[in-house]
Amino acid sequence: QVKLVESGGGLVQPGGSLRLSCAASGSIISINTMGWYRQAPGKQRDLVAEITSGGSTNYADSVKGRFTISRDNAKKTVYLQMNSLEPEDTAVYYCNADIFAWDGGPRNRDYWGQGTQVTVSS
């Protein structure tokens, strides 16, 4: 059973920083793109940032220059360093990964973490 477990959320003041982590575990053969999405109350879930297995990155315009995504392939972990946080960044942040795993046979599918709350408030 493949699992994604996030950590690192919390309450921070505007202008502050947080670092999110997401570790994948289970019968994993390979991991392709990993990413972070967020969902604020009453809004849809949107892409924040993603990173390919080769290290290419893509960011939402709203976080460019403030957030940095990275990954450690050996640890099967993706990180999101969030700086200069704004109240508008308040949301539940979800980890997502495109994983090729043994699940009753080899198969490729998207997996999601349980989400971690990030609140930016004074």
PDB file of C-alpha atoms in Angstrom:
ATOM      1  CA  GLN A   1       0.000   0.000   0.000  1.00  0.00           C
ATOM      2  CA  VAL A   2       1.532   3.306  -1.099  1.00  0.00           C
ATOM      3  CA  LYS A   3       1.173   6.197   1.346  1.00  0.00           C
ATOM      4  CA  LEU A   4       2.107   9.879   1.266  1.00  0.00           C
ATOM      5  CA  VAL A   5       2.593  11.463   4.680  1.00  0.00           C
ATOM      6  CA  GLU A   6       2.905  15.237   5.004  1.00  0.00           C
ATOM      7  CA  SER A   7       4.344  17.273   7.853  1.00  0.00           C
ATOM      8  CA  GLY A   8       5.394  20.832   8.610  1.00  0.00           C
ATOM      9  CA  GLY A   9       2.184  22.836   8.547  1.00  0.00           C
ATOM     10  CA  GLY A  10       1.147  25.257  11.250  1.00  0.00           C
ATOM     11  CA  LEU A  11       0.420  28.852  12.209  1.00  0.00           C
ATOM     12  CA  VAL A  12       2.825  31.572  11.107  1.00  0.00           C
ATOM     13  CA  GLN A  13       2.752  35.349  11.006  1.00  0.00           C
ATOM     14  CA  PRO A  14       2.720  37.255   7.700  1.00  0.00           C
ATOM     15  CA  GLY A  15       6.232  37.444   6.303  1.00  0.00           C
ATOM     16  CA  GLY A  16       7.241  34.242   8.039  1.00  0.00           C
ATOM     17  CA  SER A  17       8.426  30.911   6.654  1.00  0.00           C
ATOM     18  CA  LEU A  18       7.416  27.269   6.809  1.00  0.00           C
ATOM     19  CA  ARG A  19       8.820  24.098   5.272  1.00  0.00           C
ATOM     20  CA  LEU A  20       6.504  21.276   4.288  1.00  0.00           C
ATOM     21  CA  SER A  21       7.682  17.698   3.780  1.00  0.00           C
ATOM     22  CA  CYS A  22       5.984  14.724   2.142  1.00  0.00           C
ATOM     23  CA  ALA A  23       7.415  11.219   2.338  1.00  0.00           C
ATOM     24  CA  ALA A  24       6.248   8.362   0.144  1.00  0.00           C
ATOM     25  CA  SER A  25       6.342   4.763   1.341  1.00  0.00           C
ATOM     26  CA  GLY A  26       5.180   1.333   0.212  1.00  0.00           C
ATOM     27  CA  SER A  27       5.951  -1.008  -2.677  1.00  0.00           C
ATOM     28  CA  ILE A  28       7.249   1.782  -4.895  1.00  0.00           C
ATOM     29  CA  ILE A  29       9.048   1.007  -8.134  1.00  0.00           C
ATOM     30  CA  SER A  30       9.579   4.601  -9.269  1.00  0.00           C
ATOM     31  CA  ILE A  31       8.216   8.108  -8.661  1.00  0.00           C
ATOM     32  CA  ASN A  32       7.604  10.521 -11.505  1.00  0.00           C
ATOM     33  CA  THR A  33       6.313  14.034 -10.867  1.00  0.00           C
ATOM     34  CA  MET A  34       5.727  15.112  -7.260  1.00  0.00           C
ATOM     35  CA  GLY A  35       3.863  18.257  -6.322  1.00  0.00           C
ATOM     36  CA  TRP A  36       1.984  20.374  -3.844  1.00  0.00           C
ATOM     37  CA  TYR A  37      -1.588  21.594  -4.181  1.00  0.00           C
ATOM     38  CA  ARG A  38      -3.633  23.755  -1.853  1.00  0.00           C
ATOM     39  CA  GLN A  39      -7.277  24.285  -1.123  1.00  0.00           C
ATOM     40  CA  ALA A  40      -8.701  27.262   0.760  1.00  0.00           C
ATOM     41  CA  PRO A  41     -12.224  27.123   2.253  1.00  0.00           C
ATOM     42  CA  GLY A  42     -14.854  27.377  -0.457  1.00  0.00           C
ATOM     43  CA  LYS A  43     -12.293  27.210  -3.255  1.00  0.00           C
ATOM     44  CA  GLN A  44     -11.034  24.528  -5.614  1.00  0.00           C
ATOM     45  CA  ARG A  45      -7.788  22.653  -5.131  1.00  0.00           C
ATOM     46  CA  ASP A  46      -5.040  24.353  -7.154  1.00  0.00           C
ATOM     47  CA  LEU A  47      -1.484  23.477  -8.092  1.00  0.00           C
ATOM     48  CA  VAL A  48       1.168  25.305  -6.068  1.00  0.00           C
ATOM     49  CA  ALA A  49       4.335  23.718  -7.422  1.00  0.00           C
ATOM     50  CA  GLU A  50       5.554  20.498  -9.012  1.00  0.00           C
ATOM     51  CA  ILE A  51       8.888  18.866  -9.733  1.00  0.00           C
ATOM     52  CA  THR A  52       9.755  16.083 -12.154  1.00  0.00           C
ATOM     53  CA  SER A  53      12.048  13.164 -11.404  1.00  0.00           C
ATOM     54  CA  GLY A  54      14.738  15.015 -13.335  1.00  0.00           C
ATOM     55  CA  GLY A  55      14.354  18.164 -11.262  1.00  0.00           C
ATOM     56  CA  SER A  56      12.382  20.425 -13.601  1.00  0.00           C
ATOM     57  CA  THR A  57      10.006  22.674 -11.691  1.00  0.00           C
ATOM     58  CA  ASN A  58       6.771  24.529 -12.303  1.00  0.00           C
ATOM     59  CA  TYR A  59       5.142  27.110 -10.002  1.00  0.00           C
ATOM     60  CA  ALA A  60       1.852  28.912  -9.741  1.00  0.00           C
ATOM     61  CA  ASP A  61       2.311  32.594 -10.554  1.00  0.00           C
ATOM     62  CA  SER A  62       1.132  33.579  -7.069  1.00  0.00           C
ATOM     63  CA  VAL A  63       4.061  31.817  -5.361  1.00  0.00           C
ATOM     64  CA  LYS A  64       6.923  32.419  -7.807  1.00  0.00           C
ATOM     65  CA  GLY A  65       9.912  33.945  -6.047  1.00  0.00           C
ATOM     66  CA  ARG A  66       8.564  33.022  -2.598  1.00  0.00           C
ATOM     67  CA  PHE A  67       8.198  29.222  -2.629  1.00  0.00           C
ATOM     68  CA  THR A  68      10.774  26.610  -3.603  1.00  0.00           C
ATOM     69  CA  ILE A  69      10.026  22.953  -4.318  1.00  0.00           C
ATOM     70  CA  SER A  70      12.721  20.289  -4.063  1.00  0.00           C
ATOM     71  CA  ARG A  71      12.976  16.530  -3.716  1.00  0.00           C
ATOM     72  CA  ASP A  72      15.267  13.854  -2.363  1.00  0.00           C
ATOM     73  CA  ASN A  73      14.813  10.819  -4.590  1.00  0.00           C
ATOM     74  CA  ALA A  74      16.723   8.517  -2.251  1.00  0.00           C
ATOM     75  CA  LYS A  75      14.349   9.414   0.591  1.00  0.00           C
ATOM     76  CA  LYS A  76      11.277   9.466  -1.685  1.00  0.00           C
ATOM     77  CA  THR A  77      10.484  12.876  -0.209  1.00  0.00           C
ATOM     78  CA  VAL A  78       9.373  16.207  -1.642  1.00  0.00           C
ATOM     79  CA  TYR A  79       9.719  19.532   0.153  1.00  0.00           C
ATOM     80  CA  LEU A  80       8.099  22.941  -0.149  1.00  0.00           C
ATOM     81  CA  GLN A  81       9.999  25.859   1.350  1.00  0.00           C
ATOM     82  CA  MET A  82       7.579  28.746   1.787  1.00  0.00           C
ATOM     83  CA  ASN A  83       8.972  32.218   2.486  1.00  0.00           C
ATOM     84  CA  SER A  84       7.358  35.655   2.732  1.00  0.00           C
ATOM     85  CA  LEU A  85       4.057  34.021   3.580  1.00  0.00           C
ATOM     86  CA  GLU A  86       0.883  36.037   3.100  1.00  0.00           C
ATOM     87  CA  PRO A  87      -2.611  35.585   4.582  1.00  0.00           C
ATOM     88  CA  GLU A  88      -3.721  34.548   1.081  1.00  0.00           C
ATOM     89  CA  ASP A  89      -1.492  31.475   1.396  1.00  0.00           C
ATOM     90  CA  THR A  90      -3.749  30.110   4.131  1.00  0.00           C
ATOM     91  CA  ALA A  91      -5.070  26.721   2.989  1.00  0.00           C
ATOM     92  CA  VAL A  92      -4.812  22.982   3.407  1.00  0.00           C
ATOM     93  CA  TYR A  93      -1.743  21.852   1.482  1.00  0.00           C
ATOM     94  CA  TYR A  94      -1.815  18.447  -0.192  1.00  0.00           C
ATOM     95  CA  CYS A  95       1.068  16.387  -1.498  1.00  0.00           C
ATOM     96  CA  ASN A  96       0.575  14.603  -4.820  1.00  0.00           C
ATOM     97  CA  ALA A  97       2.773  12.085  -6.595  1.00  0.00           C
ATOM     98  CA  ASP A  98       2.636  10.084  -9.808  1.00  0.00           C
ATOM     99  CA  ILE A  99       3.928   6.700  -8.666  1.00  0.00           C
ATOM    100  CA  PHE A 100       4.652   3.404 -10.385  1.00  0.00           C
ATOM    101  CA  ALA A 101       4.139   0.792  -7.689  1.00  0.00           C
ATOM    102  CA  TRP A 102       3.350  -2.846  -7.040  1.00  0.00           C
ATOM    103  CA  ASP A 103      -0.372  -2.898  -6.219  1.00  0.00           C
ATOM    104  CA  GLY A 104      -1.561  -6.409  -7.010  1.00  0.00           C
ATOM    105  CA  GLY A 105       0.612  -6.020 -10.084  1.00  0.00           C
ATOM    106  CA  PRO A 106       2.687  -3.122 -11.451  1.00  0.00           C
ATOM    107  CA  ARG A 107       0.568  -0.035 -12.022  1.00  0.00           C
ATOM    108  CA  ASN A 108       0.953   3.720 -12.383  1.00  0.00           C
ATOM    109  CA  ARG A 109      -1.415   6.148 -10.658  1.00  0.00           C
ATOM    110  CA  ASP A 110      -1.732   9.404  -8.734  1.00  0.00           C
ATOM    111  CA  TYR A 111      -1.561   9.363  -4.955  1.00  0.00           C
ATOM    112  CA  TRP A 112      -2.563  12.067  -2.466  1.00  0.00           C
ATOM    113  CA  GLY A 113      -1.517  12.836   1.080  1.00  0.00           C
ATOM    114  CA  GLN A 114      -3.993  13.595   3.863  1.00  0.00           C
ATOM    115  CA  GLY A 115      -3.281  17.328   3.817  1.00  0.00           C
ATOM    116  CA  THR A 116      -1.636  19.707   6.278  1.00  0.00           C
ATOM    117  CA  GLN A 117      -3.078  23.043   7.413  1.00  0.00           C
ATOM    118  CA  VAL A 118      -1.099  26.226   6.837  1.00  0.00           C
ATOM    119  CA  THR A 119      -2.470  29.355   8.484  1.00  0.00           C
ATOM    120  CA  VAL A 120      -0.895  32.777   7.961  1.00  0.00           C
ATOM    121  CA  SER A 121      -2.233  35.273  10.458  1.00  0.00           C
ATOM    122  CA  SER A 122      -1.093  37.902  12.919  1.00  0.00           C
TER     123      SER A 122
END
